[in-house]
Tab-separated table of C-alpha atoms and ligand atoms in Angstrom:
chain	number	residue	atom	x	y	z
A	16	UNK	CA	0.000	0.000	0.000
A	17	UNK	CA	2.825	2.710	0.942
A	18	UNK	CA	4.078	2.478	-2.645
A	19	UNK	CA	1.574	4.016	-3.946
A	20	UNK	CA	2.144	8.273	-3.942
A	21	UNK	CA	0.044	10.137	-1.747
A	22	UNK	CA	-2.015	12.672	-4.535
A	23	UNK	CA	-2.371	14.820	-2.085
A	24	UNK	CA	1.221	15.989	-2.140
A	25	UNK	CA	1.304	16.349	-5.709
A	26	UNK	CA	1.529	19.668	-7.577
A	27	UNK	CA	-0.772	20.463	-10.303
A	28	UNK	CA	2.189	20.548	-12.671
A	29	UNK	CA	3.215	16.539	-11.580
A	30	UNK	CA	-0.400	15.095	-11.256
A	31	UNK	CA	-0.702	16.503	-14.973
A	32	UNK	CA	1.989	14.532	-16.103
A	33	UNK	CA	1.162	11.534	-13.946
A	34	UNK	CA	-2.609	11.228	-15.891
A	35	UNK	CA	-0.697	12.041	-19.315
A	36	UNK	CA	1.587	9.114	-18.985
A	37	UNK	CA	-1.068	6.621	-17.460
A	38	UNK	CA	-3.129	7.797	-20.753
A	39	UNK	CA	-5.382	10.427	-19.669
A	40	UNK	CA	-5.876	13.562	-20.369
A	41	UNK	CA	-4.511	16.018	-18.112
A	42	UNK	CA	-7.229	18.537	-17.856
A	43	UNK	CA	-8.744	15.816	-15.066
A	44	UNK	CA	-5.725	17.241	-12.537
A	45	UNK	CA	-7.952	20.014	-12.395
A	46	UNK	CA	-10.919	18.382	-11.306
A	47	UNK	CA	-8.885	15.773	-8.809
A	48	UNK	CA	-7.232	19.129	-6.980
A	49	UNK	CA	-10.967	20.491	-6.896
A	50	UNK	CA	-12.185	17.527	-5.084
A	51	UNK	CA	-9.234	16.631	-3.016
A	52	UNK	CA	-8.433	20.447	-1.822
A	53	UNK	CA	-11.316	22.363	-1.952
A	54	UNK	CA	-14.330	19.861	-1.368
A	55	UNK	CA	-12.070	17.413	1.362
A	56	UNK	CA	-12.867	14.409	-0.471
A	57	UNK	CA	-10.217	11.485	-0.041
A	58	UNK	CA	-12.238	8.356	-1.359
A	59	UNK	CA	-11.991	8.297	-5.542
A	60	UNK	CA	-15.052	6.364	-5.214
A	61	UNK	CA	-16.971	9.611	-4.532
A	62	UNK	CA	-15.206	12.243	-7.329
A	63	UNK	CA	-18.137	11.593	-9.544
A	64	UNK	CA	-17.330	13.737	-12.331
A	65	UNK	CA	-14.115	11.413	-13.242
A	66	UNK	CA	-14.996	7.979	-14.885
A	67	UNK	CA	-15.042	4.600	-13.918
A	68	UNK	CA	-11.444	3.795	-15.585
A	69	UNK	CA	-10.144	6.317	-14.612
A	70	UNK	CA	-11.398	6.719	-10.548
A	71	UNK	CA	-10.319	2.584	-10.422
A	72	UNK	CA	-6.175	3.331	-12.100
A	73	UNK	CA	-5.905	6.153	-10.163
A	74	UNK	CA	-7.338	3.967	-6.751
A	75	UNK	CA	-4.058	2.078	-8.204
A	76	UNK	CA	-1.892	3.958	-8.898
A	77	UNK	CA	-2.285	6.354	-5.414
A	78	UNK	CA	-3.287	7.092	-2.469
A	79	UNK	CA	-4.281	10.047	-0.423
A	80	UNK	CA	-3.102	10.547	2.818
A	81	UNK	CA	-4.971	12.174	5.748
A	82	UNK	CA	-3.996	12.473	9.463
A	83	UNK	CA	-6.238	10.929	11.718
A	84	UNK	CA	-7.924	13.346	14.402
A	85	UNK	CA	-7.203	11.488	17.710
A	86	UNK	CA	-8.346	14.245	19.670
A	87	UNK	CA	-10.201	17.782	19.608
A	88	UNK	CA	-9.996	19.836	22.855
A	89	UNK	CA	-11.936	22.959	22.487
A	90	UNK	CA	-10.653	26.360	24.894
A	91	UNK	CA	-12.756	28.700	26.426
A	92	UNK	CA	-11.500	31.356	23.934
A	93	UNK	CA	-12.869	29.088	20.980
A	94	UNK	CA	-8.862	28.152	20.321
A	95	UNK	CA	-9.540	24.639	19.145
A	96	UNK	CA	-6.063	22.300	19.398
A	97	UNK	CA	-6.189	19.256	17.238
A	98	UNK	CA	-4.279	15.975	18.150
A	99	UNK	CA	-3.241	14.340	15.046
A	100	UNK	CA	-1.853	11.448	13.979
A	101	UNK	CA	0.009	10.342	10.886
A	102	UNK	CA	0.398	6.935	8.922
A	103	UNK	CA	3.625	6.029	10.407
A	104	UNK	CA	2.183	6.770	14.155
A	105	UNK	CA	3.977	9.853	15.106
A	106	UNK	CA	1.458	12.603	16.789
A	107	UNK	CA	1.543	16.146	15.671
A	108	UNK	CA	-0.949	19.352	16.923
A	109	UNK	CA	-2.522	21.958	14.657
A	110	UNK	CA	-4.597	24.712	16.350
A	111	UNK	CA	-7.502	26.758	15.348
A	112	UNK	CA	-7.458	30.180	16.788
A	113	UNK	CA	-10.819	32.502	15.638
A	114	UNK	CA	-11.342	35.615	15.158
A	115	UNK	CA	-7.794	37.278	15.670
A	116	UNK	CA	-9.139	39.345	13.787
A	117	UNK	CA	-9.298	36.704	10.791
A	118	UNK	CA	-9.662	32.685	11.482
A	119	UNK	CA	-5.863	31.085	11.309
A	120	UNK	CA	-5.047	27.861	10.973
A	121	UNK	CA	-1.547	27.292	13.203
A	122	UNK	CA	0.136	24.210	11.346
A	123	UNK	CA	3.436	21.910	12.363
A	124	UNK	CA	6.034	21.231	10.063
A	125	UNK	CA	7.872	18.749	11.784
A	126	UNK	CA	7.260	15.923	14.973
A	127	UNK	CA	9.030	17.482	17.317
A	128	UNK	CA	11.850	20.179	16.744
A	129	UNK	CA	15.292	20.186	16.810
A	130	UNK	CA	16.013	24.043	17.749
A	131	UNK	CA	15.995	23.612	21.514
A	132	UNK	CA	14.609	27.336	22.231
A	133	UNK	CA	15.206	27.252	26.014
A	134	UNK	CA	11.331	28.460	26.469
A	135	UNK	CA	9.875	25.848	24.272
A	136	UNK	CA	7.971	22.285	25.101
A	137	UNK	CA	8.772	21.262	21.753
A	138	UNK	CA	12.109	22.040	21.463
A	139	UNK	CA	12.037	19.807	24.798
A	140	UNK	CA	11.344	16.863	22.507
A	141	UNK	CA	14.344	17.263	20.071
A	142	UNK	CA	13.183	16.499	16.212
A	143	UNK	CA	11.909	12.922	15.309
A	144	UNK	CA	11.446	13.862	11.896
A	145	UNK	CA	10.348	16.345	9.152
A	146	UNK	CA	6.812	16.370	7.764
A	147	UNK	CA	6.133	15.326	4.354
A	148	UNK	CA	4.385	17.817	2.171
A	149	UNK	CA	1.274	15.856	1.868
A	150	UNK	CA	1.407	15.948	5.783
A	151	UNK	CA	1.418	19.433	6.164
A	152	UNK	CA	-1.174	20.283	3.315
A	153	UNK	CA	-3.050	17.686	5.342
A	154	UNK	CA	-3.531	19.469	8.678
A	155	UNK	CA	-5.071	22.607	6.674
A	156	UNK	CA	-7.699	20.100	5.291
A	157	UNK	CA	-8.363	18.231	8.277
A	158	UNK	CA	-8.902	21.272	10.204
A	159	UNK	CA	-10.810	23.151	7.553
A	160	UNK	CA	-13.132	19.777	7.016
A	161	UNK	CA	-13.322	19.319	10.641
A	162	UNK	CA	-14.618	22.358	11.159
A	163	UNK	CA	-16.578	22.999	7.978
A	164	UNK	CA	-14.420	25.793	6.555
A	165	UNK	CA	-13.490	24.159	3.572
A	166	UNK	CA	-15.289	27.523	1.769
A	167	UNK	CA	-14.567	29.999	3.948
A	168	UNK	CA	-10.997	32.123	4.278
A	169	UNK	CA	-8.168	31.724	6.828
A	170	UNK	CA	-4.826	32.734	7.131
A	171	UNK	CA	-2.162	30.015	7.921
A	172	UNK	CA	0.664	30.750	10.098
A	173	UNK	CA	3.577	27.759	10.225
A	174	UNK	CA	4.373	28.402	13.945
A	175	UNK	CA	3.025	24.590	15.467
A	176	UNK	CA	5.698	22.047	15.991
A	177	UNK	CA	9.039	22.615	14.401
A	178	UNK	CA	11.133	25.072	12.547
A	179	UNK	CA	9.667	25.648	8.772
A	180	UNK	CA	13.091	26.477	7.194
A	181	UNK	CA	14.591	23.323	8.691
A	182	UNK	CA	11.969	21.511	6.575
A	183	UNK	CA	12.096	24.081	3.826
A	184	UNK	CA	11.448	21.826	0.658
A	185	UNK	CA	8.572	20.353	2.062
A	186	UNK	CA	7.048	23.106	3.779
A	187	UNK	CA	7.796	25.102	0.091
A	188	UNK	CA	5.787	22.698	-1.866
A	189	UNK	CA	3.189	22.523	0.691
A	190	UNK	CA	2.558	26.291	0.226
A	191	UNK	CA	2.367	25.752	-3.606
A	192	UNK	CA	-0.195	23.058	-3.081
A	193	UNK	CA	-2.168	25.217	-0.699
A	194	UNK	CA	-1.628	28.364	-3.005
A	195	UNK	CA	-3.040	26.794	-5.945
A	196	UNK	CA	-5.994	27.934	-7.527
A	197	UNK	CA	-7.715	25.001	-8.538
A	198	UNK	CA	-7.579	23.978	-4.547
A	199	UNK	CA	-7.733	26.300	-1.893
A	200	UNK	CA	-5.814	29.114	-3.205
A	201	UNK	CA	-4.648	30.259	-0.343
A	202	UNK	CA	-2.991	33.620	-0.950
A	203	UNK	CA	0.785	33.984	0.265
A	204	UNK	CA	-0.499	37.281	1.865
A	205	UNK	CA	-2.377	35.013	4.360
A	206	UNK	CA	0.244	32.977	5.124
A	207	UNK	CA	2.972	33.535	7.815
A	208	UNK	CA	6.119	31.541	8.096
A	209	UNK	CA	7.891	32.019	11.400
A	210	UNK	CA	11.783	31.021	12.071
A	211	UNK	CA	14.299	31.742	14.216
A	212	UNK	CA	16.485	32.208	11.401
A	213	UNK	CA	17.859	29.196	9.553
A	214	UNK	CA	19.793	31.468	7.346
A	215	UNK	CA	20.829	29.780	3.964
A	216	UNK	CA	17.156	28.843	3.561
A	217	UNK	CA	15.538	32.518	4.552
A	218	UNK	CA	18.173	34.008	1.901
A	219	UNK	CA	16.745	31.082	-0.383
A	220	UNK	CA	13.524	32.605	1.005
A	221	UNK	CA	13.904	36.014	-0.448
A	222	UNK	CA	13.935	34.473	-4.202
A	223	UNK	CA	10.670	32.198	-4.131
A	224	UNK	CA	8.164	33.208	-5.889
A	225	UNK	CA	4.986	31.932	-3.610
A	226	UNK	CA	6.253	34.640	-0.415
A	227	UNK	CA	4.342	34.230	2.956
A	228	UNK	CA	5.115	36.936	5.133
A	229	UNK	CA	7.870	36.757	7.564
A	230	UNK	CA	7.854	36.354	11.180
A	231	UNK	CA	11.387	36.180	13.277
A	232	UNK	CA	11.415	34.543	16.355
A	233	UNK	CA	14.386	36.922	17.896
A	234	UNK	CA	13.525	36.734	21.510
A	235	UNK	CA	17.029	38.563	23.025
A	236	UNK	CA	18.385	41.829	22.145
A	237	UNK	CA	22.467	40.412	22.534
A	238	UNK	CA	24.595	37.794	20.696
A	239	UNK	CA	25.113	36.311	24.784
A	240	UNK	CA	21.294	36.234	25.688
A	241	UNK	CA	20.036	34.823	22.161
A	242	UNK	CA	23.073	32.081	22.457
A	243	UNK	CA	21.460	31.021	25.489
A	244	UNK	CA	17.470	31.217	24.064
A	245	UNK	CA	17.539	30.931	21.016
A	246	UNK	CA	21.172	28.362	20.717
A	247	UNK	CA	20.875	28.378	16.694
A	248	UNK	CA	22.381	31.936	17.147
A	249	UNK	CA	25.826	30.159	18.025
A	250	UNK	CA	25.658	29.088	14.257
A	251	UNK	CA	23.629	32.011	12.332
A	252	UNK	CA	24.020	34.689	14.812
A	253	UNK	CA	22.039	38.236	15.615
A	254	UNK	CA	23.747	41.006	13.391
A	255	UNK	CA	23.561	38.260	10.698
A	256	UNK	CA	20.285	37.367	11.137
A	257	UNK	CA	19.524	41.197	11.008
A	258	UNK	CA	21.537	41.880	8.081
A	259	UNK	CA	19.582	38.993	6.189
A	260	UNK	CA	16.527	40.880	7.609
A	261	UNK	CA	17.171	43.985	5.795
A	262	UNK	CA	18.120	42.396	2.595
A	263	UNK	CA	14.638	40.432	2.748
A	264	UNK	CA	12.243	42.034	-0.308
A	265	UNK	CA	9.014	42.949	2.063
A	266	UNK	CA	6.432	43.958	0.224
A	267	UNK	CA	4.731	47.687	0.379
A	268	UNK	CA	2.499	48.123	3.055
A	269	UNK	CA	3.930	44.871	4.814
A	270	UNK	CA	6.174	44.727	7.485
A	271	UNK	CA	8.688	41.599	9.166
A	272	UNK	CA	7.137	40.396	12.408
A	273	UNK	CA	9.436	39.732	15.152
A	274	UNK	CA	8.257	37.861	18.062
A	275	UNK	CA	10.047	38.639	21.367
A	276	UNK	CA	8.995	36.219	24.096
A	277	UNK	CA	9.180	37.833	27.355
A	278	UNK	CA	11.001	36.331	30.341
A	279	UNK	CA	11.017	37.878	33.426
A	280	UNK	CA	14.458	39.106	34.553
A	281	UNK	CA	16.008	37.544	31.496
A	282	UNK	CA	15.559	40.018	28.541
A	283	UNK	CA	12.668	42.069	29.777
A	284	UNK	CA	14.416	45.300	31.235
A	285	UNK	CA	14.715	48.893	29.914
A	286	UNK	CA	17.697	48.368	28.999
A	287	UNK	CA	17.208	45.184	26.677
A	288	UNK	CA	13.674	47.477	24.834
A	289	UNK	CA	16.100	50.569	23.969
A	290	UNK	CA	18.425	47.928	22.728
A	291	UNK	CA	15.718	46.451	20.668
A	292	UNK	CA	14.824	49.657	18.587
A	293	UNK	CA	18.365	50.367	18.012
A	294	UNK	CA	18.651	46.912	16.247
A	295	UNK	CA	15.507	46.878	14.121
A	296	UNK	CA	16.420	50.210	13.040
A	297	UNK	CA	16.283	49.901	9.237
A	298	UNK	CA	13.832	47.478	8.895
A	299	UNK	CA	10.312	47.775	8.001
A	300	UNK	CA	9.561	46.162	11.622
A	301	UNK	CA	6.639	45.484	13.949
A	302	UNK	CA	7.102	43.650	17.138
A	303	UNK	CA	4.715	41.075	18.663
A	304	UNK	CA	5.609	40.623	23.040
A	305	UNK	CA	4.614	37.488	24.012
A	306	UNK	CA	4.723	37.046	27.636
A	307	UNK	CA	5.979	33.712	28.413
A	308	UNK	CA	3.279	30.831	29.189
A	309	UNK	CA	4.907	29.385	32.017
A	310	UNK	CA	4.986	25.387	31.418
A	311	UNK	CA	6.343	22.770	33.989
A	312	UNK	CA	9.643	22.056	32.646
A	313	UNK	CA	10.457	25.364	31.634
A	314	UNK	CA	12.744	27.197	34.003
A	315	UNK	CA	11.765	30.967	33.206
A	316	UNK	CA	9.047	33.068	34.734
A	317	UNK	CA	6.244	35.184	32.996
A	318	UNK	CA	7.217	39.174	33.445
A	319	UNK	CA	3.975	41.536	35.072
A	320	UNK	CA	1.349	43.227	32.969
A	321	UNK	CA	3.516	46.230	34.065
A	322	UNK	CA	6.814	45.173	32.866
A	323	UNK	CA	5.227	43.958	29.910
A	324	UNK	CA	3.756	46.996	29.248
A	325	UNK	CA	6.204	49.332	30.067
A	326	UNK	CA	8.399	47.168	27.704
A	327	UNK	CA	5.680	48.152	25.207
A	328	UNK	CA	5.737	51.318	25.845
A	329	UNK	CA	9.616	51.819	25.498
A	330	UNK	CA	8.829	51.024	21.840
A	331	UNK	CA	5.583	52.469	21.182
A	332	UNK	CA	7.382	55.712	21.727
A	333	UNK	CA	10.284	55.286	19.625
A	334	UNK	CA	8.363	54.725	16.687
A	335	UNK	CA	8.054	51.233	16.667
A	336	UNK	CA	4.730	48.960	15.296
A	337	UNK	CA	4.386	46.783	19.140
A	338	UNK	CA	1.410	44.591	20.276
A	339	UNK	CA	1.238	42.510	23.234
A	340	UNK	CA	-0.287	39.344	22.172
A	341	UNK	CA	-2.932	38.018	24.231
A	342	UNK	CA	-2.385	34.345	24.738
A	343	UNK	CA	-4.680	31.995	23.045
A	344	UNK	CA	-5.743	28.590	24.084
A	345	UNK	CA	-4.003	28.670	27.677
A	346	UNK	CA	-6.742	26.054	29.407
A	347	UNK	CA	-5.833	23.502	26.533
A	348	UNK	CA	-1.627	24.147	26.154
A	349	UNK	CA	-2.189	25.493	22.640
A	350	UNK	CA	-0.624	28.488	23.260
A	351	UNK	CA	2.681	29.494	21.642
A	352	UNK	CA	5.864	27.042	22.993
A	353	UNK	CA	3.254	24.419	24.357
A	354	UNK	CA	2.621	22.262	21.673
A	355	UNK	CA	3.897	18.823	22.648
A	356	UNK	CA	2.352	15.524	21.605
A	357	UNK	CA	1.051	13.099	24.500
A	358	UNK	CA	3.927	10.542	23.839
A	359	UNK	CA	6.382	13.265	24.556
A	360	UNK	CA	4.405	13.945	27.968
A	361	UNK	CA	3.565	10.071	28.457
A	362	UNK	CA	7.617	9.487	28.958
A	363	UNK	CA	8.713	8.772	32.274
A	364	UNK	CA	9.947	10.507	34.391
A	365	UNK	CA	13.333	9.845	34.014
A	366	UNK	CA	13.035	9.803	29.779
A	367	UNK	CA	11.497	13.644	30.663
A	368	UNK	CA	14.642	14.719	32.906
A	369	UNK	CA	16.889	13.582	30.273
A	370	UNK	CA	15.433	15.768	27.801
A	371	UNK	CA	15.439	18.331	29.905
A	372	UNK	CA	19.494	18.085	30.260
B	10	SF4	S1	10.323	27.958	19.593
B	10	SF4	FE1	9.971	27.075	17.536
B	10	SF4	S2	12.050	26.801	16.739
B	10	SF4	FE2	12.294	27.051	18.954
B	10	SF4	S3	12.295	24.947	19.776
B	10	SF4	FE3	10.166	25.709	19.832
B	10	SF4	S4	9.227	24.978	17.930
B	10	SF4	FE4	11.465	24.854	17.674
């Protein structure tokens, strides 16, 4: 059975050619893309405008792949975190958050992640392995079937499990699927990819034609503190990851999100917001503070609303685009840095210590 290709991870462009060499015309990519991305259906039985030839060679010839919702918890916010898991067993989480002020879709890109932010559950769990494109085009259509959106808009925003441009083929092709307009033509204006700044793929990035919008995960305001957060700075560090930053072609009217977790005592002085401006200085910037959710297992501490806000304001008044993101989905763990599959938390004690190390 796993011979077969998953469909669903096939571009327009290579399901085309498929049909042409197994005789048919290729015109019928259309239609399959219509039925598989826009309408949800998975079963060729069903795609009733195809014939009986061809619905039985392509039953054949592929397959299409769907992750399986093992659980749905809903928050009291309406954030809606989605326990999935794929063919081979692994578990991965995709979140719905409404209304904010559009509906987005917060999608994985890998089981686990291999980045080891120092606030982060996930990073706790190291990587186990990348995502497949079909995987990650597959979250978007479980959620949006799950929750009968299949017709309506939402913006995606790759900030689940894992780091997008450590899976950057796959997570590339993936947007092309989703972009398409025979599926769900999903706009790269409503799609955010957020890093912390595998450089050689965001300077590969900056040439692709299909764009999302850029979100850095920066998080410290020195080479010493973002070593210590953020330890992919020891390879790609700060004044390069700015310097990339300013080079990156943002569009008119759009700006490069950086996300700056807030830790209390760590990197959420005066001192450390001054510092802040004077590095995004140059670049068409806004900055999104995201207090830390405190997690057990996590050795930092949440700052006050008045820290928080006077860290705000530090910017505010130097001319800088700031919000203070109100945390989403805290009843549930779906809130940013607590995505972390129920193996990972089922591991003994012991297994969980030794992650932690
Ligand atoms: S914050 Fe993002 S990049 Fe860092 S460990 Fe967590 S999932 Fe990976």
């Amino acid at each position: 059975m796993f011979n077969r290709h998953d469909l669903a991870e096939m571009e327009l462009s290579e399901l085309e050619q498929a049909l042409e060499s197994m005789g048919h015309p290729r015109f019928h990519a259309r239609q399959l893309y219509q039925w598989v991305h826009k309408r949800g259906v998975t079963d060729f039985a069903g795609m009733t405008d195809l014939g009986r030839d061809l619905r039985s060679a392509l039953a054949t010839e592929f397959r299409i792949v769907t992750p399986g919702v093992v659980q749905r918890e809903t928050s009291r916010d309406g954030t809606t975190k989605f326990l999935l898991r794929l063919e081979d067993g692994q578990l991965i989480e995709s979140v719905f958050i409404p209304d904010t002020p559009a509906n987005t879709f917060c999608i994985s890109s890998q089981v686990g992640c291999a980045m080891k932010c120092g606030f982060c559950l996930t990073g706790k769990m190291g990587i186990i392995r990348n995502l497949t494109p079909g995987e990650i085009v597959g979250q978007v259509r479980v959620l949006a079937r799950e929750l009968g959106m299949l017709q309506s808009r939402f913006n995606i925003v790759l900030m689940g499990m894992g780091e997008p441009l450590h899976n950057y083929d796959a997570v590339m092709k993936a947007l092309r699927i989703l972009g398409d307009e025979h599926g769900l033509a999903v706009s790269p204006r409503r799609v955010t990819l957020s890093t912390v700044g595998v450089l050689p793929n965001l300077e590969r990035l900056a040439t692709e034609p299909f764009m999302p919008n850029l979100a850095i995960s920066l998080h410290a305001t020195t080479e010493d503190q973002r070593d210590l957060l953020v330890p992919i700075n020891r390879k790609y560090g700060l004044k390069e990851l700015l310097d990339a930053c300013r080079r990156f072609p943002v569009k008119r009217r759009e700006r490069i999100t950086f996300e700056y977790v807030m830790l209390k005592d760590v990197n959420d002085a005066d001192e450390d917001a001054r510092r802040l401006v004077r590095l995004l200085n140059g670049i068409k910037a806004k900055v999104n503070l995201l207090p830390l959710n405190e997690a057990a297992g996590i050795p930092y501490e949440r700052p006050s609303d008045a820290r928080v806000n006077r860290f705000a304001q530090i910017l505010a008044e130097r001319g800088l685009v700031v919000s203070v993101r109100k945390s989403r989905g805290r009843d549930i763990r779906a809130a940013c840095g607590q995505l972390i599959t129920e193996s990972a938390r089922e591991k003994s004690p012991a297994q969980r210590l030794a992650v932690l190390l």
